[in-house]
């Protein structure tokens, strides 16, 4: 990324607030009161520095206006220190430690009664707050149209974000001062045919803000536990540097149809002067409800390959069985349709992938294009798209089910909906039962295209709840879900841990199209990943798109070593090895790392981090004493300083280091890597050069355990 | 009805048309051509009298304009005479006899290519025509916004119709000349809070038009086989007496999202100079596709009672278990909620109904209010309404299932959705499986309230297909469907004969509210019933609403004898005996007719008919040689002339006649009836007086069969 500087940092005089709340460590301080119009207003500081300047709060809608006329009529406080064990994740145990303040606000004008509670939780690493509306006689139902939550920033901070949109988040990030976002968006924005850009200057969360005073300040803004409400974007006033919430409405202009009692999702502000704390923060998970599932032992984190990547490449194979545009899923007898000869999900090809996965200990295999409907999936323009219980005639699901089982590989189902959530809900129970009948325990869902029901957007209230419904219903069938093109995640995977991953950002697939610059994966962990794991699809070994003879001839924004590091820097319990078996076969020594790296962790330590520039992280396997380290850089070469002091003192580890070769470069020499081993201890400081667009991946095995094997 | 007169009958000079089609009997003649703008135009005559004056045709939408620039480029003709056997209905065999003409029209301007086929079928009793769009390169998908089908009427005919509306059809009929409809609507229209009145002067189909020249002309306009398209209303130009189609759009303004090839539903014009032919016509069924179900022997026409009527009455019982407005279906533990004490669907009360039904040979019992959600079912204002697999705690479904089975009664399920079709689809498979698990084989569905998905209306394309989906999915589970507040029927029950009935008009339930005047049921068979059977809920014996101590104190628009006649004049394979057991117990001699009357017929003969005035019909039981006769009149007393010449010659029948007493009157003495028996033959002409608002019901049993018993 380019270096940018903070133009102005507003110095706010702290007013005499009515109510104050501090974080357990005392570093964060919240002040909240109502202004002269009776509008709630709050501010947040960190170590005495302004994070959120005085900012107004409130909601409005058809039956009630909850923005003004309030007086503080009550408060309650609580301090909580507890911990919980996620089913999977970066840590075996997560501490949930906060001070809470609930402020009751009552409208004073008799003509317009109303009660609103502002609930705050201050953690050492940030703040969550939400609006609560208790049962009240004056308001029973409420069609909420606008949320007026301001985030008045202390100056022209650098922001890492993407344009606001009701339907997509698959853009590259802008990383410029707030004052330059407008021009940057004009320059970069491309047309998304099926997306709805939001009028005005609007940005998406999760976003990261960086301020430079005497020392940096990092602020991550997002939301937690989004349900029964539209997703939040933020309108940017680039003169006052104030962000104001904008909730995705349905096409009737309503952000949420609710019945009281009701509360909004949490609005989250993660704060630190150390970028590593932003990555380590579990604040958003802490603000989500505990696991809703009675049993979770059936949830199995895993790696997987896919009959998938080949469809993106050049003049290769395709999802569709035939070229018969008139063929109707669930109606046409496909056994009588002439095959195109380019259908990837055919039995022989799937078996080839099963064999490679089985031979290399990769537990899962996604197969896309297995079912009827791919000949014509024009979104929105018709009312039925895919059939989720009808395989194409050359996908012999019976024999593949038994073959995969015999080889110890779990097939992963694919449910592309073309955005037709209505059609999917219609088929959902049968689709899941079909999966159970054939032994599938994981599904990748997709919503490419404008949404049906046509009143909805990808991030409108009904679709937010659709995604949760799919996850919850899947759990009834003991199915894990990896949702693509769904509303961006807000930590709900704590509550539904079978919702193992989402896409909801620009993923690795774009390497086959316009490409992803190296900084992209140096930004995602600070932004998109705060909501939950991303199915980014790392493991790209053939980075030269000209290989495939298609129209794309660029090189991907990565070296091979960096692709290995992504398994650490982009943690997910469902982690793909995205490339083709024949590509892996050419680099089996490097592929060894993908075979070895776990996907679930006992502990994690962020060693180095700067948004858009670099990330170095160490993680401890949940099942062994092995540590793994991954480090990546952006388009600039750098030396990772890997301080191994996290290792237990006195124990020697054998480090297997998958590094960029000395002459590696993501543009000119991306496949140059070298693998070396070296013994290390907690006293070791590894200084590891990373190529431009490069990275390093390290496995650390206790020597005593190696000897014992 | 009031007598009205035709003000002006336009005399149309028959132009020199390009193409002509006549009905098998030669009485109907269609002429079709394109006008100077290349717009298709057709006209229809009956016995030389104009039925439809020259009227324009065409469709327009986003991707194509199919209204002008056409030339006739082809024609094909066919004559068909075949018959089919409905699973149930008024006739054991239906003749499908027509001459067909398909006119191919091709746009002549190169810039705007397009091909459209007009397909006509002329039967002896009317015409069906539809638009067809074959696969064509110029138009692949089409968001159709407008259909421009004109019905230019030959003058100021009297029309029996209700106001156009996207969401409801539960109004009383207007029966005035077309020129007076505007004033009549202004006078009568009441606000439907959840309905969408159509801008302009708009009327609904099925409608009946009556013209008086030297002799009457009856014209019924409707549609057949409505699917994948919005429902049709008709805009009325009351200066030219021309009706123009208006298709219910979604809230984005689109009438239908289609992929070519595509065809519209059939537009139907039933014509006769004898009103009885309108009632007897099977034209709309003939234009529907044959039965789509492989097996139909599980479809069992039946009568049923209901834990239902009592909830409409006075300060009586209710659907809800409790008064807890906050209780959430599927979430709240209702066993911990305080019951209101007024819940009708409690085990003891349901058993009481089961006993009465079993004791009197009524095979079915509908129970409404059995499931969670009735405490608060505000439509549209929230996203979840009912749970279809959770009975209230005082509805012991296990014991009721076995008790009903032991007494030979089938419980009928109720699925009220509050218009939330999305929520219903989400639960549909589980709801049907739950029914199967408990032995239910029939469901009454309900859609009271504005529709969710919020892009939709009750009669928009998506909802049209939702209703078909529910019927088709129900068939998978061998479940019969009786849909209420669904799009008005168009004969689809031929294709899905498990779709045994619909409401889709103002039913008997309004007798508990504003009341139904006697003419209402003299109009419904000419209008609403042309689309299929109606669950009108006849059998009202306690017609005095003041009995119940509620706010309604009026008398229903009927005598008891008339209620018995409705079982003949409002034929349906699912026929309710709507009143309370205790009311029937007071009139068991009259109730005998309800016990006896079949619901499925071998043959039917309409003996007398005049829309809005009177109907007399005779029907032959499918299972025996018994004939049944029903006759009703409007608010005027009359004498039904019941010519029994339809009886087999030479066979003597014992007629049991349930007649209005001499002093009966629907307002002053509705419960005065007398039952007499008389022996009759095919030579008998029964002259039976009918009271104001009255009727007569007759069972005719062969005396030789009686002797044999």
mmCIF file with all atom_site columns, C-alpha atoms in Angstrom, chain A residues 134 301 555 615:
data_model
loop_
_atom_site.group_PDB
_atom_site.id
_atom_site.type_symbol
_atom_site.label_atom_id
_atom_site.label_alt_id
_atom_site.label_comp_id
_atom_site.label_asym_id
_atom_site.label_entity_id
_atom_site.label_seq_id
_atom_site.pdbx_PDB_ins_code
_atom_site.Cartn_x
_atom_site.Cartn_y
_atom_site.Cartn_z
_atom_site.occupancy
_atom_site.B_iso_or_equiv
_atom_site.pdbx_formal_charge
_atom_site.auth_seq_id
_atom_site.auth_comp_id
_atom_site.auth_asym_id
_atom_site.auth_atom_id
_atom_site.pdbx_PDB_model_num
ATOM 1 C CA . UNK A 1 134 ? -38.500 -3.004  25.177  1.00 0.00 ? 134 UNK A CA 1
ATOM 2 C CA . UNK A 1 301 ? -12.884 -28.882 10.239  1.00 0.00 ? 301 UNK A CA 1
ATOM 3 C CA . UNK A 1 555 ? 0.307   -13.584 -13.332 1.00 0.00 ? 555 UNK A CA 1
ATOM 4 C CA . UNK A 1 615 ? 1.233   -10.074 8.617   1.00 0.00 ? 615 UNK A CA 1
#
